[in-house]
PDB file of C-alpha atoms in Angstrom:
ATOM      1  CA  MET A   1       4.306  10.209   6.866  1.00  0.00           C
ATOM      2  CA  LYS A   2       1.556   7.581   6.500  1.00  0.00           C
ATOM      3  CA  SER A   3       2.394   3.997   5.735  1.00  0.00           C
ATOM      4  CA  GLU A   4       0.990   2.260   2.647  1.00  0.00           C
ATOM      5  CA  ILE A   5      -2.799   2.419   2.611  1.00  0.00           C
ATOM      6  CA  PRO A   6      -4.245  -0.462   4.659  1.00  0.00           C
ATOM      7  CA  LYS A   7      -6.537  -2.800   2.748  1.00  0.00           C
ATOM      8  CA  GLN A   8      -9.557  -1.795   4.817  1.00  0.00           C
ATOM      9  CA  PHE A   9      -9.343   1.746   3.422  1.00  0.00           C
ATOM     10  CA  ILE A  10      -9.337   0.614  -0.209  1.00  0.00           C
ATOM     11  CA  SER A  11     -12.628   1.423  -1.928  1.00  0.00           C
ATOM     12  CA  VAL A  12     -14.844  -1.258  -3.421  1.00  0.00           C
ATOM     13  CA  SER A  13     -17.475   0.105  -5.793  1.00  0.00           C
ATOM     14  CA  GLY A  14     -16.824   3.599  -4.471  1.00  0.00           C
ATOM     15  CA  ILE A  15     -17.036   2.877  -0.739  1.00  0.00           C
ATOM     16  CA  PRO A  16     -14.075   2.032   1.551  1.00  0.00           C
ATOM     17  CA  ILE A  17     -14.109  -1.567   2.750  1.00  0.00           C
ATOM     18  CA  ILE A  18     -14.045  -0.540   6.408  1.00  0.00           C
ATOM     19  CA  VAL A  19     -17.137   1.622   5.872  1.00  0.00           C
ATOM     20  CA  ARG A  20     -18.985  -1.321   4.357  1.00  0.00           C
ATOM     21  CA  THR A  21     -17.997  -3.491   7.321  1.00  0.00           C
ATOM     22  CA  ILE A  22     -19.098  -0.895   9.878  1.00  0.00           C
ATOM     23  CA  GLN A  23     -22.388  -0.455   8.007  1.00  0.00           C
ATOM     24  CA  LYS A  24     -23.107  -4.168   8.288  1.00  0.00           C
ATOM     25  CA  ILE A  25     -22.185  -4.407  11.979  1.00  0.00           C
ATOM     26  CA  ILE A  26     -24.008  -1.278  13.114  1.00  0.00           C
ATOM     27  CA  GLY A  27     -26.915  -2.038  10.791  1.00  0.00           C
ATOM     28  CA  ILE A  28     -27.684  -5.219  12.720  1.00  0.00           C
ATOM     29  CA  ASP A  29     -28.173  -2.998  15.800  1.00  0.00           C
ATOM     30  CA  ILE A  30     -27.630  -5.527  18.582  1.00  0.00           C
ATOM     31  CA  PHE A  31     -24.231  -4.406  19.859  1.00  0.00           C
ATOM     32  CA  ASP A  32     -23.731  -2.005  22.756  1.00  0.00           C
ATOM     33  CA  ARG A  33     -20.429  -0.798  21.337  1.00  0.00           C
ATOM     34  CA  VAL A  34     -18.356  -1.242  18.186  1.00  0.00           C
ATOM     35  CA  ILE A  35     -14.663  -1.000  19.051  1.00  0.00           C
ATOM     36  CA  ILE A  36     -12.258  -0.420  16.172  1.00  0.00           C
ATOM     37  CA  ALA A  37      -8.548  -1.025  16.696  1.00  0.00           C
ATOM     38  CA  ILE A  38      -6.529   0.936  14.146  1.00  0.00           C
ATOM     39  CA  HIS A  39      -2.994   2.197  13.577  1.00  0.00           C
ATOM     40  CA  SER A  40      -2.698   5.735  14.916  1.00  0.00           C
ATOM     41  CA  ASP A  41      -1.560   6.989  11.464  1.00  0.00           C
ATOM     42  CA  TRP A  42      -5.060   6.258  10.145  1.00  0.00           C
ATOM     43  CA  ASN A  43      -7.076   7.478  13.088  1.00  0.00           C
ATOM     44  CA  ASP A  44      -7.961  10.807  11.450  1.00  0.00           C
ATOM     45  CA  GLU A  45      -9.010   9.099   8.219  1.00  0.00           C
ATOM     46  CA  LEU A  46     -11.297   6.771  10.146  1.00  0.00           C
ATOM     47  CA  LEU A  47     -12.840   9.692  12.030  1.00  0.00           C
ATOM     48  CA  TYR A  48     -13.401  11.471   8.709  1.00  0.00           C
ATOM     49  CA  LEU A  49     -15.220   8.431   7.309  1.00  0.00           C
ATOM     50  CA  ILE A  50     -17.323   8.025  10.453  1.00  0.00           C
ATOM     51  CA  ASN A  51     -18.477  11.618  10.051  1.00  0.00           C
ATOM     52  CA  LYS A  52     -18.899  11.407   6.283  1.00  0.00           C
ATOM     53  CA  TYR A  53     -21.124   8.343   6.461  1.00  0.00           C
ATOM     54  CA  LYS A  54     -23.007   9.655   9.496  1.00  0.00           C
ATOM     55  CA  PHE A  55     -22.432   6.703  11.783  1.00  0.00           C
ATOM     56  CA  ASP A  56     -23.780   6.860  15.328  1.00  0.00           C
ATOM     57  CA  LYS A  57     -20.600   8.028  17.067  1.00  0.00           C
ATOM     58  CA  SER A  58     -22.025   7.185  20.490  1.00  0.00           C
ATOM     59  CA  LYS A  59     -21.642   3.487  19.613  1.00  0.00           C
ATOM     60  CA  ILE A  60     -18.156   3.610  18.061  1.00  0.00           C
ATOM     61  CA  ILE A  61     -14.933   3.549  20.065  1.00  0.00           C
ATOM     62  CA  ILE A  62     -11.505   3.811  18.462  1.00  0.00           C
ATOM     63  CA  VAL A  63      -8.470   2.284  20.161  1.00  0.00           C
ATOM     64  CA  ASN A  64      -4.873   2.012  19.035  1.00  0.00           C
ATOM     65  CA  GLY A  65      -4.079  -1.059  17.012  1.00  0.00           C
ATOM     66  CA  GLY A  66      -0.986  -3.054  17.831  1.00  0.00           C
ATOM     67  CA  VAL A  67       1.938  -4.399  15.844  1.00  0.00           C
ATOM     68  CA  GLU A  68       0.291  -7.837  15.808  1.00  0.00           C
ATOM     69  CA  ARG A  69      -3.372  -8.877  15.852  1.00  0.00           C
ATOM     70  CA  ILE A  70      -3.082 -10.033  19.444  1.00  0.00           C
ATOM     71  CA  ASP A  71      -1.886  -6.560  20.494  1.00  0.00           C
ATOM     72  CA  SER A  72      -4.985  -4.971  18.951  1.00  0.00           C
ATOM     73  CA  ILE A  73      -7.216  -7.475  20.750  1.00  0.00           C
ATOM     74  CA  TYR A  74      -5.380  -6.759  23.991  1.00  0.00           C
ATOM     75  CA  ASN A  75      -5.953  -3.010  23.588  1.00  0.00           C
ATOM     76  CA  ALA A  76      -9.655  -3.462  22.816  1.00  0.00           C
ATOM     77  CA  VAL A  77     -10.319  -5.860  25.692  1.00  0.00           C
ATOM     78  CA  ASN A  78      -8.277  -3.766  28.094  1.00  0.00           C
ATOM     79  CA  HIS A  79     -10.315  -0.693  27.103  1.00  0.00           C
ATOM     80  CA  ILE A  80     -13.555  -2.539  27.861  1.00  0.00           C
ATOM     81  CA  ASN A  81     -12.289  -3.657  31.252  1.00  0.00           C
ATOM     82  CA  SER A  82     -10.921  -0.263  32.286  1.00  0.00           C
ATOM     83  CA  SER A  83     -13.925   1.715  31.030  1.00  0.00           C
ATOM     84  CA  TYR A  84     -16.880  -0.518  31.879  1.00  0.00           C
ATOM     85  CA  GLY A  85     -15.646  -3.561  33.754  1.00  0.00           C
ATOM     86  CA  ILE A  86     -16.263  -7.113  32.565  1.00  0.00           C
ATOM     87  CA  PHE A  87     -19.315  -9.025  33.736  1.00  0.00           C
ATOM     88  CA  GLU A  88     -20.362 -12.653  33.501  1.00  0.00           C
ATOM     89  CA  SER A  89     -23.041 -12.002  30.873  1.00  0.00           C
ATOM     90  CA  ASP A  90     -20.740 -10.013  28.554  1.00  0.00           C
ATOM     91  CA  ILE A  91     -19.881 -11.409  25.134  1.00  0.00           C
ATOM     92  CA  ILE A  92     -17.584 -10.133  22.415  1.00  0.00           C
ATOM     93  CA  LEU A  93     -17.466 -10.780  18.669  1.00  0.00           C
ATOM     94  CA  ILE A  94     -14.127 -10.035  17.024  1.00  0.00           C
ATOM     95  CA  HIS A  95     -14.397  -9.409  13.297  1.00  0.00           C
ATOM     96  CA  ASP A  96     -12.016  -8.563  10.451  1.00  0.00           C
ATOM     97  CA  ALA A  97     -12.361  -5.060   8.995  1.00  0.00           C
ATOM     98  CA  VAL A  98     -11.759  -6.599   5.558  1.00  0.00           C
ATOM     99  CA  ARG A  99     -14.761  -8.945   5.752  1.00  0.00           C
ATOM    100  CA  PRO A 100     -17.530  -6.516   4.719  1.00  0.00           C
ATOM    101  CA  PHE A 101     -20.091  -9.154   3.731  1.00  0.00           C
ATOM    102  CA  ILE A 102     -20.743 -10.562   7.195  1.00  0.00           C
ATOM    103  CA  THR A 103     -24.328 -11.827   7.387  1.00  0.00           C
ATOM    104  CA  LYS A 104     -26.964 -11.460  10.074  1.00  0.00           C
ATOM    105  CA  LYS A 105     -27.207 -15.240  10.295  1.00  0.00           C
ATOM    106  CA  ILE A 106     -23.522 -15.661  11.148  1.00  0.00           C
ATOM    107  CA  ILE A 107     -23.781 -13.034  13.876  1.00  0.00           C
ATOM    108  CA  TYR A 108     -27.002 -14.382  15.365  1.00  0.00           C
ATOM    109  CA  ASP A 109     -25.732 -17.975  15.182  1.00  0.00           C
ATOM    110  CA  SER A 110     -22.525 -16.912  16.951  1.00  0.00           C
ATOM    111  CA  ILE A 111     -24.440 -15.198  19.741  1.00  0.00           C
ATOM    112  CA  GLU A 112     -26.802 -18.141  20.145  1.00  0.00           C
ATOM    113  CA  ALA A 113     -23.888 -20.582  20.356  1.00  0.00           C
ATOM    114  CA  LEU A 114     -22.327 -18.486  23.133  1.00  0.00           C
ATOM    115  CA  GLN A 115     -25.273 -19.417  25.338  1.00  0.00           C
ATOM    116  CA  LEU A 116     -23.748 -22.895  25.596  1.00  0.00           C
ATOM    117  CA  HIS A 117     -20.086 -22.444  24.681  1.00  0.00           C
ATOM    118  CA  ASP A 118     -17.211 -20.213  25.790  1.00  0.00           C
ATOM    119  CA  ALA A 119     -15.675 -19.693  22.360  1.00  0.00           C
ATOM    120  CA  VAL A 120     -17.193 -19.873  18.878  1.00  0.00           C
ATOM    121  CA  VAL A 121     -15.732 -19.485  15.388  1.00  0.00           C
ATOM    122  CA  ALA A 122     -17.414 -19.315  11.982  1.00  0.00           C
ATOM    123  CA  SER A 123     -16.033 -21.814   9.483  1.00  0.00           C
ATOM    124  CA  LEU A 124     -16.712 -23.576   6.184  1.00  0.00           C
ATOM    125  CA  PRO A 125     -15.822 -27.137   5.132  1.00  0.00           C
ATOM    126  CA  VAL A 126     -12.850 -27.412   2.795  1.00  0.00           C
ATOM    127  CA  VAL A 127     -13.915 -28.462  -0.705  1.00  0.00           C
ATOM    128  CA  ASP A 128     -10.491 -28.856  -2.346  1.00  0.00           C
ATOM    129  CA  THR A 129      -7.983 -31.630  -1.794  1.00  0.00           C
ATOM    130  CA  MET A 130      -5.516 -30.321   0.773  1.00  0.00           C
ATOM    131  CA  LEU A 131      -1.796 -31.011   0.539  1.00  0.00           C
ATOM    132  CA  TRP A 132       0.706 -31.051   3.390  1.00  0.00           C
ATOM    133  CA  VAL A 133       4.002 -29.851   1.915  1.00  0.00           C
ATOM    134  CA  GLU A 134       6.595 -30.101   4.645  1.00  0.00           C
ATOM    135  CA  ASN A 135       9.598 -30.105   2.329  1.00  0.00           C
ATOM    136  CA  ALA A 136       8.544 -27.959  -0.625  1.00  0.00           C
ATOM    137  CA  PRO A 137       7.880 -28.613  -3.418  1.00  0.00           C
ATOM    138  CA  PHE A 138       7.127 -32.251  -2.516  1.00  0.00           C
ATOM    139  CA  VAL A 139       3.842 -33.422  -1.004  1.00  0.00           C
ATOM    140  CA  SER A 140       4.334 -35.047   2.376  1.00  0.00           C
ATOM    141  CA  SER A 141       0.736 -36.160   2.930  1.00  0.00           C
ATOM    142  CA  MET A 142      -2.898 -35.446   2.092  1.00  0.00           C
ATOM    143  CA  PRO A 143      -4.982 -34.697   5.188  1.00  0.00           C
ATOM    144  CA  ILE A 144      -8.514 -36.088   5.374  1.00  0.00           C
ATOM    145  CA  ARG A 145     -10.604 -33.363   3.747  1.00  0.00           C
ATOM    146  CA  SER A 146     -13.760 -34.073   5.766  1.00  0.00           C
ATOM    147  CA  LYS A 147     -11.943 -33.018   8.930  1.00  0.00           C
ATOM    148  CA  LEU A 148     -10.664 -29.691   7.534  1.00  0.00           C
ATOM    149  CA  PHE A 149     -12.462 -26.347   7.628  1.00  0.00           C
ATOM    150  CA  HIS A 150     -11.684 -22.805   6.538  1.00  0.00           C
ATOM    151  CA  GLY A 151     -11.761 -20.468   9.527  1.00  0.00           C
ATOM    152  CA  GLN A 152     -13.701 -17.253   8.967  1.00  0.00           C
ATOM    153  CA  ALA A 153     -14.751 -14.461  11.311  1.00  0.00           C
ATOM    154  CA  PRO A 154     -16.122 -13.414  13.674  1.00  0.00           C
ATOM    155  CA  ASP A 155     -14.420 -15.182  16.537  1.00  0.00           C
ATOM    156  CA  SER A 156     -16.856 -14.926  19.429  1.00  0.00           C
ATOM    157  CA  PHE A 157     -16.306 -15.350  23.144  1.00  0.00           C
ATOM    158  CA  ARG A 158     -17.708 -15.015  26.594  1.00  0.00           C
ATOM    159  CA  LEU A 159     -15.708 -11.934  27.467  1.00  0.00           C
ATOM    160  CA  GLN A 160     -14.539 -13.059  30.895  1.00  0.00           C
ATOM    161  CA  VAL A 161     -13.178 -16.272  29.382  1.00  0.00           C
ATOM    162  CA  LEU A 162     -11.286 -14.397  26.655  1.00  0.00           C
ATOM    163  CA  TYR A 163      -9.968 -11.845  29.151  1.00  0.00           C
ATOM    164  CA  ASN A 164      -8.611 -14.535  31.484  1.00  0.00           C
ATOM    165  CA  ALA A 165      -7.027 -16.460  28.617  1.00  0.00           C
ATOM    166  CA  LEU A 166      -5.566 -13.349  26.999  1.00  0.00           C
ATOM    167  CA  PHE A 167      -3.971 -11.956  30.128  1.00  0.00           C
ATOM    168  CA  ASN A 168      -2.496 -15.305  31.137  1.00  0.00           C
ATOM    169  CA  LEU A 169      -0.636 -15.994  27.911  1.00  0.00           C
ATOM    170  CA  THR A 170       3.078 -16.607  28.226  1.00  0.00           C
ATOM    171  CA  SER A 171       5.521 -14.665  26.063  1.00  0.00           C
ATOM    172  CA  ASN A 172       6.186 -17.814  24.005  1.00  0.00           C
ATOM    173  CA  GLU A 173       2.459 -18.396  23.469  1.00  0.00           C
ATOM    174  CA  LYS A 174       2.003 -14.828  22.253  1.00  0.00           C
ATOM    175  CA  LYS A 175       4.646 -15.382  19.581  1.00  0.00           C
ATOM    176  CA  ILE A 176       2.854 -18.310  17.938  1.00  0.00           C
ATOM    177  CA  ILE A 177      -0.687 -16.904  17.852  1.00  0.00           C
ATOM    178  CA  THR A 178      -2.040 -16.240  14.355  1.00  0.00           C
ATOM    179  CA  GLY A 179      -5.787 -16.247  15.055  1.00  0.00           C
ATOM    180  CA  THR A 180      -8.004 -14.993  17.861  1.00  0.00           C
ATOM    181  CA  ALA A 181      -9.540 -18.367  18.753  1.00  0.00           C
ATOM    182  CA  GLN A 182      -6.025 -19.732  19.211  1.00  0.00           C
ATOM    183  CA  ILE A 183      -5.781 -17.652  22.398  1.00  0.00           C
ATOM    184  CA  CYS A 184      -8.404 -19.881  23.983  1.00  0.00           C
ATOM    185  CA  MET A 185      -7.102 -23.110  22.452  1.00  0.00           C
ATOM    186  CA  LEU A 186      -3.720 -22.541  24.060  1.00  0.00           C
ATOM    187  CA  LYS A 187      -5.481 -22.418  27.427  1.00  0.00           C
ATOM    188  CA  GLY A 188      -7.424 -25.620  26.838  1.00  0.00           C
ATOM    189  CA  ILE A 189     -10.751 -23.914  26.082  1.00  0.00           C
ATOM    190  CA  GLU A 190     -12.911 -25.809  23.602  1.00  0.00           C
ATOM    191  CA  ILE A 191     -13.766 -23.950  20.378  1.00  0.00           C
ATOM    192  CA  PHE A 192     -17.251 -24.540  18.953  1.00  0.00           C
ATOM    193  CA  THR A 193     -17.791 -24.043  15.213  1.00  0.00           C
ATOM    194  CA  ILE A 194     -20.814 -22.595  13.448  1.00  0.00           C
ATOM    195  CA  CYS A 195     -21.417 -22.530   9.706  1.00  0.00           C
ATOM    196  CA  GLY A 196     -19.896 -19.521   7.974  1.00  0.00           C
ATOM    197  CA  ASP A 197     -20.857 -18.383   4.488  1.00  0.00           C
ATOM    198  CA  PRO A 198     -19.067 -18.218   1.098  1.00  0.00           C
ATOM    199  CA  ILE A 199     -19.955 -14.529   0.854  1.00  0.00           C
ATOM    200  CA  ASN A 200     -18.054 -13.762   4.066  1.00  0.00           C
ATOM    201  CA  ILE A 201     -14.762 -13.367   2.197  1.00  0.00           C
ATOM    202  CA  LYS A 202     -11.604 -11.758   3.537  1.00  0.00           C
ATOM    203  CA  ILE A 203     -10.436  -9.145   1.036  1.00  0.00           C
ATOM    204  CA  THR A 204      -6.666  -9.491   0.751  1.00  0.00           C
ATOM    205  CA  THR A 205      -5.807  -9.828  -2.957  1.00  0.00           C
ATOM    206  CA  PRO A 206      -6.696  -8.028  -6.215  1.00  0.00           C
ATOM    207  CA  PHE A 207      -8.897 -11.016  -7.091  1.00  0.00           C
ATOM    208  CA  ASP A 208     -10.773 -10.589  -3.791  1.00  0.00           C
ATOM    209  CA  ILE A 209     -11.438  -6.944  -4.662  1.00  0.00           C
ATOM    210  CA  LYS A 210     -12.905  -7.968  -8.034  1.00  0.00           C
ATOM    211  CA  LEU A 211     -15.061 -10.574  -6.303  1.00  0.00           C
ATOM    212  CA  ALA A 212     -16.209  -7.995  -3.749  1.00  0.00           C
ATOM    213  CA  GLU A 213     -17.149  -5.605  -6.547  1.00  0.00           C
ATOM    214  CA  TYR A 214     -19.228  -8.371  -8.111  1.00  0.00           C
ATOM    215  CA  PHE A 215     -21.025  -8.960  -4.810  1.00  0.00           C
ATOM    216  CA  CYS A 216     -21.710  -5.230  -4.586  1.00  0.00           C
ATOM    217  CA  SER A 217     -23.122  -5.242  -8.118  1.00  0.00           C
ATOM    218  CA  LEU A 218     -25.672  -7.804  -6.941  1.00  0.00           C
ATOM    219  CA  GLU A 219     -26.655  -5.417  -4.144  1.00  0.00           C
ATOM    220  CA  VAL A 220     -26.091  -8.166  -1.594  1.00  0.00           C
ATOM    221  CA  ASN A 221     -27.271  -6.931   1.792  1.00  0.00           C
ATOM    222  CA  ASN A 222     -26.689  -9.254   4.748  1.00  0.00           C
ATOM    223  CA  GLU A 223     -27.907 -12.113   2.572  1.00  0.00           C
ATOM    224  CA  SER A 224     -26.420 -15.583   2.526  1.00  0.00           C
ATOM    225  CA  LEU A 225     -25.022 -17.164  -0.616  1.00  0.00           C
ATOM    226  CA  CYS A 226     -25.572 -20.636   0.849  1.00  0.00           C
ATOM    227  CA  SER A 227     -28.286 -22.715  -0.779  1.00  0.00           C
TER     228      SER A 227
END
């Protein structure tokens, strides 16, 4: 029996979120392969959608997702290494299936930054006052806002660097990882930031779905909302 429907399979304005994300990634047409890590219970549904929306199946590879994000990344990177090998010029962009409004600019900026840096993450400056609440509900401190950024996706890497960092993590390090770039940070690899975009939202709540539907009503197509 299938688990509760994953958020990426929820439809926004009649099209599943994951389909919208794949359309954006494949539509940019600069990637050799698009690897999708997914729970095996939803493999058939994904294959159905790939056929329904007539994606180029020669460019899409499906691998088993893991219990945690890091397990899915491990499976994807391991597939690349075992199937093709990993070479010095290889790069990888790791994106969230529930961020269907990724822009061309973010992708091209990420790839350009990888010419000079080993690891790159899209981010946006924080605009709200941030509160550090160590002993809820009381405020412990207020971090300096100008030094805080919202992390977005993709997380982008020179593939050899990510592979070496990923396969040299200790068991304790694996337990504390919540984001892909953290894999490299734990190994002392500097993370370079590029400017993300307000439209590049992660759809996780009912409000996010309403916002995504609004974006779709504007017929936004790989266009930035930044001024």
